[in-house]
PDB file of C-alpha atoms in Angstrom:
ATOM      1  CA  MET J   1      38.327 105.976 -15.513  1.00  0.00           C
ATOM      2  CA  THR J   2      41.023 107.739 -13.741  1.00  0.00           C
ATOM      3  CA  SER J   3      40.196 109.569 -10.393  1.00  0.00           C
ATOM      4  CA  ALA J   4      40.633 113.102 -12.253  1.00  0.00           C
ATOM      5  CA  GLU J   5      37.434 111.860 -14.320  1.00  0.00           C
ATOM      6  CA  GLN J   6      34.952 110.273 -12.269  1.00  0.00           C
ATOM      7  CA  PRO J   7      31.102 110.370 -12.692  1.00  0.00           C
ATOM      8  CA  ALA J   8      29.029 113.944 -11.659  1.00  0.00           C
ATOM      9  CA  MET J   9      28.026 113.623  -8.105  1.00  0.00           C
ATOM     10  CA  HIS J  10      23.848 113.906  -9.008  1.00  0.00           C
ATOM     11  CA  SER J  11      20.707 112.119  -9.931  1.00  0.00           C
ATOM     12  CA  GLY J  12      20.498 113.493 -13.842  1.00  0.00           C
ATOM     13  CA  GLY J  13      18.396 115.759 -12.537  1.00  0.00           C
ATOM     14  CA  GLN J  14      18.278 119.817 -12.006  1.00  0.00           C
ATOM     15  CA  THR J  15      21.357 120.577 -10.330  1.00  0.00           C
ATOM     16  CA  GLY J  16      21.578 124.042  -9.466  1.00  0.00           C
ATOM     17  CA  CYS J  17      20.594 125.403 -13.424  1.00  0.00           C
ATOM     18  CA  ASN J  18      22.669 122.466 -14.312  1.00  0.00           C
ATOM     19  CA  HIS J  19      21.072 119.709 -16.292  1.00  0.00           C
ATOM     20  CA  ILE J  20      23.668 116.686 -16.500  1.00  0.00           C
ATOM     21  CA  HIS J  21      23.046 113.243 -17.117  1.00  0.00           C
ATOM     22  CA  PRO J  22      24.771 111.144 -14.505  1.00  0.00           C
ATOM     23  CA  ALA J  23      26.609 109.076 -17.415  1.00  0.00           C
ATOM     24  CA  ALA J  24      28.542 112.790 -18.145  1.00  0.00           C
ATOM     25  CA  THR J  25      31.920 112.460 -16.457  1.00  0.00           C
ATOM     26  CA  VAL J  26      33.611 115.484 -15.094  1.00  0.00           C
ATOM     27  CA  ALA J  27      37.022 116.023 -14.374  1.00  0.00           C
ATOM     28  CA  GLN J  28      38.857 117.914 -11.450  1.00  0.00           C
ATOM     29  CA  GLY J  29      38.881 121.786 -12.253  1.00  0.00           C
ATOM     30  CA  CYS J  30      35.863 122.221 -14.609  1.00  0.00           C
ATOM     31  CA  GLU J  31      33.609 125.221 -14.163  1.00  0.00           C
ATOM     32  CA  ILE J  32      29.664 124.346 -15.697  1.00  0.00           C
ATOM     33  CA  ALA J  33      27.336 127.181 -15.797  1.00  0.00           C
ATOM     34  CA  GLY J  34      23.295 127.199 -17.226  1.00  0.00           C
ATOM     35  CA  SER J  35      24.431 124.284 -18.828  1.00  0.00           C
ATOM     36  CA  VAL J  36      23.212 120.487 -19.932  1.00  0.00           C
ATOM     37  CA  MET J  37      25.078 117.338 -20.329  1.00  0.00           C
ATOM     38  CA  HIS J  38      23.914 114.152 -22.141  1.00  0.00           C
ATOM     39  CA  GLU J  39      24.668 111.058 -21.426  1.00  0.00           C
ATOM     40  CA  HIS J  40      28.204 110.019 -21.763  1.00  0.00           C
ATOM     41  CA  ALA J  41      29.166 113.763 -22.631  1.00  0.00           C
ATOM     42  CA  ARG J  42      33.118 114.741 -20.614  1.00  0.00           C
ATOM     43  CA  LEU J  43      34.466 117.121 -19.547  1.00  0.00           C
ATOM     44  CA  LYS J  44      38.342 117.074 -19.397  1.00  0.00           C
ATOM     45  CA  LYS J  45      40.117 118.638 -16.879  1.00  0.00           C
ATOM     46  CA  ASN J  46      39.492 122.764 -16.510  1.00  0.00           C
ATOM     47  CA  ALA J  47      37.575 122.552 -18.767  1.00  0.00           C
ATOM     48  CA  GLU J  48      34.376 125.440 -18.914  1.00  0.00           C
ATOM     49  CA  LEU J  49      30.844 124.851 -20.351  1.00  0.00           C
ATOM     50  CA  ARG J  50      28.845 127.836 -19.554  1.00  0.00           C
ATOM     51  CA  ASP J  51      24.776 128.535 -20.964  1.00  0.00           C
ATOM     52  CA  SER J  52      25.573 125.362 -23.392  1.00  0.00           C
ATOM     53  CA  VAL J  53      24.283 121.792 -24.249  1.00  0.00           C
ATOM     54  CA  LEU J  54      27.129 119.476 -24.737  1.00  0.00           C
ATOM     55  CA  GLY J  55      25.799 116.574 -27.130  1.00  0.00           C
ATOM     56  CA  ALA J  56      25.973 112.620 -26.190  1.00  0.00           C
ATOM     57  CA  TYR J  57      29.091 110.891 -26.456  1.00  0.00           C
ATOM     58  CA  SER J  58      30.789 114.409 -27.007  1.00  0.00           C
ATOM     59  CA  TYR J  59      34.003 115.948 -25.340  1.00  0.00           C
ATOM     60  CA  LEU J  60      35.622 119.248 -24.327  1.00  0.00           C
ATOM     61  CA  SER J  61      39.291 119.072 -23.775  1.00  0.00           C
ATOM     62  CA  ALA J  62      41.843 120.263 -20.635  1.00  0.00           C
ATOM     63  CA  GLY J  63      41.505 124.033 -21.011  1.00  0.00           C
ATOM     64  CA  SER J  64      38.532 124.040 -23.737  1.00  0.00           C
ATOM     65  CA  MET J  65      35.643 126.503 -23.394  1.00  0.00           C
ATOM     66  CA  ALA J  66      31.800 127.129 -24.879  1.00  0.00           C
ATOM     67  CA  VAL J  67      29.881 129.533 -24.300  1.00  0.00           C
ATOM     68  CA  ALA J  68      25.850 129.723 -25.354  1.00  0.00           C
ATOM     69  CA  ALA J  69      26.925 127.052 -27.602  1.00  0.00           C
ATOM     70  CA  ASP J  70      24.896 123.666 -28.975  1.00  0.00           C
ATOM     71  CA  ILE J  71      27.440 120.896 -29.417  1.00  0.00           C
ATOM     72  CA  GLY J  72      25.727 117.876 -30.930  1.00  0.00           C
ATOM     73  CA  ARG J  73      26.794 114.215 -30.601  1.00  0.00           C
ATOM     74  CA  PHE J  74      30.041 112.145 -30.797  1.00  0.00           C
ATOM     75  CA  THR J  75      31.911 115.539 -31.122  1.00  0.00           C
ATOM     76  CA  SER J  76      35.502 115.919 -30.569  1.00  0.00           C
ATOM     77  CA  VAL J  77      36.889 119.352 -28.883  1.00  0.00           C
ATOM     78  CA  GLY J  78      40.545 119.461 -28.648  1.00  0.00           C
ATOM     79  CA  PRO J  79      42.559 121.423 -25.794  1.00  0.00           C
ATOM     80  CA  GLY J  80      42.863 125.294 -25.716  1.00  0.00           C
ATOM     81  CA  ALA J  81      39.511 125.227 -28.363  1.00  0.00           C
ATOM     82  CA  TYR J  82      36.994 128.290 -27.002  1.00  0.00           C
ATOM     83  CA  ILE J  83      33.767 128.078 -28.880  1.00  0.00           C
ATOM     84  CA  GLY J  84      31.511 131.151 -28.853  1.00  0.00           C
ATOM     85  CA  LEU J  85      32.807 133.036 -26.188  1.00  0.00           C
ATOM     86  CA  TRP J  86      31.539 136.716 -25.411  1.00  0.00           C
ATOM     87  CA  GLU J  87      32.158 139.883 -27.588  1.00  0.00           C
ATOM     88  CA  HIS J  88      32.529 143.069 -25.778  1.00  0.00           C
ATOM     89  CA  ASP J  89      30.656 145.950 -27.094  1.00  0.00           C
ATOM     90  CA  THR J  90      32.645 148.457 -29.277  1.00  0.00           C
ATOM     91  CA  PHE J  91      30.269 151.561 -28.919  1.00  0.00           C
ATOM     92  CA  THR J  92      32.366 153.782 -27.347  1.00  0.00           C
ATOM     93  CA  THR J  93      34.327 152.260 -24.695  1.00  0.00           C
ATOM     94  CA  THR J  94      35.768 148.516 -25.071  1.00  0.00           C
ATOM     95  CA  HIS J  95      35.874 148.265 -20.908  1.00  0.00           C
ATOM     96  CA  THR J  96      33.060 146.502 -18.962  1.00  0.00           C
ATOM     97  CA  PHE J  97      32.752 149.024 -15.781  1.00  0.00           C
ATOM     98  CA  TYR J  98      30.144 150.486 -16.622  1.00  0.00           C
ATOM     99  CA  LEU J  99      27.725 147.230 -17.209  1.00  0.00           C
ATOM    100  CA  TYR J 100      30.178 144.761 -14.167  1.00  0.00           C
ATOM    101  CA  GLU J 101      29.872 146.348 -10.244  1.00  0.00           C
ATOM    102  CA  SER J 102      33.014 144.027 -10.466  1.00  0.00           C
ATOM    103  CA  SER J 103      34.585 146.109 -12.656  1.00  0.00           C
ATOM    104  CA  GLY J 104      35.319 149.317 -10.511  1.00  0.00           C
ATOM    105  CA  GLY J 105      32.335 149.193  -8.674  1.00  0.00           C
ATOM    106  CA  PHE J 106      30.695 152.340 -11.366  1.00  0.00           C
ATOM    107  CA  CYS J 107      27.504 150.339 -10.761  1.00  0.00           C
ATOM    108  CA  LYS J 108      25.394 147.765  -9.153  1.00  0.00           C
ATOM    109  CA  GLY J 109      25.069 144.339 -10.253  1.00  0.00           C
ATOM    110  CA  TRP J 110      25.621 143.345 -14.184  1.00  0.00           C
ATOM    111  CA  ARG J 111      24.350 143.406 -17.378  1.00  0.00           C
ATOM    112  CA  ASN J 112      24.752 141.737 -20.497  1.00  0.00           C
ATOM    113  CA  PHE J 113      27.162 142.646 -23.942  1.00  0.00           C
ATOM    114  CA  SER J 114      24.480 143.015 -26.704  1.00  0.00           C
ATOM    115  CA  ARG J 115      25.921 140.030 -28.744  1.00  0.00           C
ATOM    116  CA  ASP J 116      25.261 137.359 -25.351  1.00  0.00           C
ATOM    117  CA  SER J 117      22.012 136.464 -26.654  1.00  0.00           C
ATOM    118  CA  ILE J 118      23.693 135.093 -29.958  1.00  0.00           C
ATOM    119  CA  ARG J 119      24.411 131.050 -29.923  1.00  0.00           C
ATOM    120  CA  THR J 120      27.055 129.126 -31.679  1.00  0.00           C
ATOM    121  CA  VAL J 121      26.032 125.703 -33.302  1.00  0.00           C
ATOM    122  CA  ILE J 122      28.290 122.480 -33.690  1.00  0.00           C
ATOM    123  CA  GLY J 123      26.723 120.034 -34.936  1.00  0.00           C
ATOM    124  CA  SER J 124      27.763 116.238 -34.938  1.00  0.00           C
ATOM    125  CA  ASP J 125      30.646 114.248 -35.737  1.00  0.00           C
ATOM    126  CA  VAL J 126      32.499 117.529 -35.751  1.00  0.00           C
ATOM    127  CA  TRP J 127      36.555 117.476 -34.588  1.00  0.00           C
ATOM    128  CA  ILE J 128      37.609 121.051 -33.457  1.00  0.00           C
ATOM    129  CA  GLY J 129      41.332 121.106 -33.093  1.00  0.00           C
ATOM    130  CA  ALA J 130      43.787 122.477 -30.929  1.00  0.00           C
ATOM    131  CA  ASN J 131      43.518 125.741 -29.975  1.00  0.00           C
ATOM    132  CA  ALA J 132      41.397 127.003 -32.200  1.00  0.00           C
ATOM    133  CA  VAL J 133      38.718 130.106 -31.611  1.00  0.00           C
ATOM    134  CA  ILE J 134      35.387 129.325 -33.174  1.00  0.00           C
ATOM    135  CA  ARG J 135      33.532 133.040 -33.068  1.00  0.00           C
ATOM    136  CA  LYS J 136      30.495 133.799 -31.380  1.00  0.00           C
ATOM    137  CA  GLY J 137      27.438 133.520 -33.959  1.00  0.00           C
ATOM    138  CA  VAL J 138      28.808 130.666 -36.319  1.00  0.00           C
ATOM    139  CA  THR J 139      27.368 127.471 -37.288  1.00  0.00           C
ATOM    140  CA  VAL J 140      29.644 124.548 -38.315  1.00  0.00           C
ATOM    141  CA  GLY J 141      28.002 121.600 -39.985  1.00  0.00           C
ATOM    142  CA  HIS J 142      28.172 117.976 -39.377  1.00  0.00           C
ATOM    143  CA  GLY J 143      31.289 116.193 -39.731  1.00  0.00           C
ATOM    144  CA  ALA J 144      33.442 118.977 -40.359  1.00  0.00           C
ATOM    145  CA  VAL J 145      36.827 119.429 -39.092  1.00  0.00           C
ATOM    146  CA  ILE J 146      38.553 122.497 -37.749  1.00  0.00           C
ATOM    147  CA  GLY J 147      42.491 122.612 -37.962  1.00  0.00           C
ATOM    148  CA  ALA J 148      44.267 123.577 -34.836  1.00  0.00           C
ATOM    149  CA  SER J 149      44.770 126.607 -34.139  1.00  0.00           C
ATOM    150  CA  ALA J 150      42.187 128.604 -36.671  1.00  0.00           C
ATOM    151  CA  VAL J 151      40.132 131.044 -36.466  1.00  0.00           C
ATOM    152  CA  VAL J 152      36.383 130.578 -37.321  1.00  0.00           C
ATOM    153  CA  THR J 153      34.734 133.942 -38.290  1.00  0.00           C
ATOM    154  CA  ARG J 154      32.396 132.061 -40.907  1.00  0.00           C
ATOM    155  CA  ASP J 155      29.439 129.112 -40.935  1.00  0.00           C
ATOM    156  CA  VAL J 156      31.186 126.087 -42.001  1.00  0.00           C
ATOM    157  CA  PRO J 157      29.430 123.301 -44.360  1.00  0.00           C
ATOM    158  CA  PRO J 158      28.826 119.994 -43.704  1.00  0.00           C
ATOM    159  CA  PHE J 159      32.375 117.578 -43.471  1.00  0.00           C
ATOM    160  CA  ALA J 160      34.196 120.609 -44.649  1.00  0.00           C
ATOM    161  CA  VAL J 161      37.991 120.837 -43.739  1.00  0.00           C
ATOM    162  CA  VAL J 162      38.736 123.992 -42.479  1.00  0.00           C
ATOM    163  CA  THR J 163      42.045 125.399 -41.522  1.00  0.00           C
ATOM    164  CA  GLY J 164      43.785 129.020 -41.095  1.00  0.00           C
ATOM    165  CA  VAL J 165      43.087 132.330 -40.477  1.00  0.00           C
ATOM    166  CA  PRO J 166      40.765 133.332 -40.697  1.00  0.00           C
ATOM    167  CA  ALA J 167      39.801 129.918 -41.633  1.00  0.00           C
ATOM    168  CA  HIS J 168      38.946 129.065 -45.091  1.00  0.00           C
ATOM    169  CA  VAL J 169      37.732 125.842 -46.925  1.00  0.00           C
ATOM    170  CA  HIS J 170      40.692 123.434 -47.570  1.00  0.00           C
ATOM    171  CA  ARG J 171      38.704 120.163 -48.590  1.00  0.00           C
ATOM    172  CA  TYR J 172      35.586 118.338 -48.090  1.00  0.00           C
ATOM    173  CA  ARG J 173      36.267 114.455 -46.301  1.00  0.00           C
ATOM    174  CA  PHE J 174      34.152 113.177 -48.876  1.00  0.00           C
ATOM    175  CA  ASP J 175      32.441 113.812 -52.358  1.00  0.00           C
ATOM    176  CA  ALA J 176      29.168 114.882 -52.402  1.00  0.00           C
ATOM    177  CA  ALA J 177      27.532 111.734 -53.525  1.00  0.00           C
ATOM    178  CA  THR J 178      28.962 110.061 -49.687  1.00  0.00           C
ATOM    179  CA  ARG J 179      28.128 113.218 -47.939  1.00  0.00           C
ATOM    180  CA  SER J 180      24.724 113.651 -49.060  1.00  0.00           C
ATOM    181  CA  LEU J 181      23.941 110.476 -47.724  1.00  0.00           C
ATOM    182  CA  LEU J 182      25.255 110.771 -44.546  1.00  0.00           C
ATOM    183  CA  LEU J 183      23.265 113.939 -43.621  1.00  0.00           C
ATOM    184  CA  ARG J 184      20.320 111.633 -44.299  1.00  0.00           C
ATOM    185  CA  THR J 185      20.722 108.612 -42.534  1.00  0.00           C
ATOM    186  CA  ARG J 186      22.589 110.457 -39.689  1.00  0.00           C
ATOM    187  CA  TRP J 187      24.328 107.517 -37.810  1.00  0.00           C
ATOM    188  CA  TRP J 188      25.145 109.668 -35.265  1.00  0.00           C
ATOM    189  CA  ASP J 189      21.209 110.012 -34.171  1.00  0.00           C
ATOM    190  CA  LEU J 190      20.914 106.044 -34.318  1.00  0.00           C
ATOM    191  CA  PRO J 191      20.094 103.737 -31.270  1.00  0.00           C
ATOM    192  CA  ARG J 192      22.724 103.085 -29.749  1.00  0.00           C
ATOM    193  CA  GLU J 193      22.515  99.110 -30.095  1.00  0.00           C
ATOM    194  CA  THR J 194      22.587  99.847 -33.964  1.00  0.00           C
ATOM    195  CA  ILE J 195      26.765 102.034 -33.445  1.00  0.00           C
ATOM    196  CA  GLN J 196      27.336  98.742 -30.928  1.00  0.00           C
ATOM    197  CA  ASP J 197      26.529  96.472 -34.328  1.00  0.00           C
ATOM    198  CA  MET J 198      28.708  98.978 -36.148  1.00  0.00           C
ATOM    199  CA  VAL J 199      31.489  98.701 -33.984  1.00  0.00           C
ATOM    200  CA  ASP J 200      31.047  94.737 -33.598  1.00  0.00           C
ATOM    201  CA  LYS J 201      30.879  94.189 -37.587  1.00  0.00           C
ATOM    202  CA  GLU J 202      33.815  96.914 -37.571  1.00  0.00           C
ATOM    203  CA  VAL J 203      32.412  99.519 -40.370  1.00  0.00           C
ATOM    204  CA  TRP J 204      33.951 102.318 -38.725  1.00  0.00           C
ATOM    205  CA  TYR J 205      37.682 101.984 -40.538  1.00  0.00           C
ATOM    206  CA  ASP J 206      36.732 102.413 -44.161  1.00  0.00           C
ATOM    207  CA  ILE J 207      33.866 104.660 -45.420  1.00  0.00           C
ATOM    208  CA  ASN J 208      32.772 102.450 -47.738  1.00  0.00           C
ATOM    209  CA  ASP J 209      31.594  99.806 -45.188  1.00  0.00           C
ATOM    210  CA  LEU J 210      30.096 102.598 -43.505  1.00  0.00           C
ATOM    211  CA  VAL J 211      28.202 103.666 -46.614  1.00  0.00           C
ATOM    212  CA  ALA J 212      27.126 100.151 -47.167  1.00  0.00           C
ATOM    213  CA  TYR J 213      25.988  99.660 -44.025  1.00  0.00           C
ATOM    214  CA  LEU J 214      23.660 102.965 -43.731  1.00  0.00           C
ATOM    215  CA  ARG J 215      22.209 101.701 -46.878  1.00  0.00           C
ATOM    216  CA  THR J 216      20.901  98.505 -45.543  1.00  0.00           C
ATOM    217  CA  LEU J 217      19.219 100.386 -42.543  1.00  0.00           C
ATOM    218  CA  PRO J 218      15.145 101.262 -43.147  1.00  0.00           C
ATOM    219  CA  ASP J 219      14.658 104.796 -43.356  1.00  0.00           C
ATOM    220  CA  MET J 220      12.210 104.827 -40.517  1.00  0.00           C
ATOM    221  CA  GLN J 221      15.403 103.818 -38.439  1.00  0.00           C
ATOM    222  CA  ALA J 222      17.843 106.125 -39.968  1.00  0.00           C
ATOM    223  CA  GLY J 223      17.888 109.526 -38.089  1.00  0.00           C
ATOM    224  CA  GLN J 224      14.890 108.381 -35.765  1.00  0.00           C
ATOM    225  CA  VAL J 225      16.470 111.107 -32.753  1.00  0.00           C
ATOM    226  CA  ALA J 226      16.215 113.685 -35.452  1.00  0.00           C
ATOM    227  CA  GLY J 227      18.171 116.718 -33.706  1.00  0.00           C
ATOM    228  CA  GLN J 228      17.656 119.603 -33.279  1.00  0.00           C
ATOM    229  CA  MET J 229      19.295 121.547 -35.968  1.00  0.00           C
ATOM    230  CA  ASP J 230      19.077 120.331 -39.063  1.00  0.00           C
ATOM    231  CA  GLY J 231      17.605 122.995 -40.734  1.00  0.00           C
ATOM    232  CA  GLN J 232      20.517 124.898 -39.794  1.00  0.00           C
ATOM    233  CA  MET J 233      23.575 122.694 -40.961  1.00  0.00           C
ATOM    234  CA  ASP J 234      22.299 119.910 -43.720  1.00  0.00           C
ATOM    235  CA  GLY J 235      21.893 120.623 -47.504  1.00  0.00           C
ATOM    236  CA  GLN J 236      24.079 123.531 -48.554  1.00  0.00           C
ATOM    237  CA  ALA J 237      24.488 124.089 -52.058  1.00  0.00           C
ATOM    238  CA  GLU J 238      27.457 122.126 -53.837  1.00  0.00           C
ATOM    239  CA  THR J 239      30.455 124.487 -53.412  1.00  0.00           C
ATOM    240  CA  PRO J 240      33.852 124.179 -56.309  1.00  0.00           C
ATOM    241  CA  GLN J 241      35.853 122.733 -53.642  1.00  0.00           C
ATOM    242  CA  ASP J 242      33.010 119.568 -54.132  1.00  0.00           C
ATOM    243  CA  ARG J 243      34.291 118.409 -57.803  1.00  0.00           C
ATOM    244  CA  GLN J 244      37.661 118.127 -56.050  1.00  0.00           C
ATOM    245  CA  ALA J 245      36.596 115.994 -52.902  1.00  0.00           C
ATOM    246  CA  PRO J 246      38.380 112.673 -53.848  1.00  0.00           C
ATOM    247  CA  GLN J 247      36.551 109.169 -53.355  1.00  0.00           C
ATOM    248  CA  GLN J 248      37.471 108.250 -50.299  1.00  0.00           C
ATOM    249  CA  LYS J 249      38.420 104.684 -49.028  1.00  0.00           C
ATOM    250  CA  HIS J 250      41.455 104.248 -46.187  1.00  0.00           C
ATOM    251  CA  ARG J 251      42.066 101.906 -43.742  1.00  0.00           C
ATOM    252  CA  SER J 252      42.617 102.465 -40.868  1.00  0.00           C
ATOM    253  CA  ARG J 253      31.542 134.725 -16.669  1.00  0.00           C
ATOM    254  CA  LYS J 254      34.208 136.220 -17.589  1.00  0.00           C
TER     255      LYS J 254
END
């Protein structure tokens, strides 16, 4: 751990309007407001987390920002990524002078934009590339990959790889049968001891080794710490891209 990345200085209870686990890590220059950070979650230098939940082992890289977002476990957010940022109203003017006292002193206090209450949902085991933008209200399924500088304006299915502006599905990481098994077993919700055993047995270098291990788990054990975002991210219907997915084996405020 570097000097710029120290454990958050609190006891794991409420700190102001934040709830930050004692094993979470917050680097220098970060801003946190009204948010929750679970165990081993990390904010790297100058990251911002506002009205959001950052799941266990997930991290926001330097300069990234999440607003009104629910982020799952083991999710990686690259530098300069924006998730669920505010959207100005455009009913009449695009400016905020009639909403925020700080925008010229026309009003007292502040009021929300009409879409401020809409939340953005990011699943577990998601990788969001550098400088990606994910629009407010989007749901990104478990295991998805968002390419660098992509602009995501619609929901992303589990294990899809999306790229471009606007982002589109380029391919799927695994075939449909493998995706189904991963969504049923939900390795990211397994007890830490089980994940440690998987690390010790080196199942993470080959999807076939991972699948073989998951098939040995009792049904009651797999996914026993079920997340709260299942209905939004699991069980999407098969798409034409599914048939093209390769059988993979490889080693290696404002």
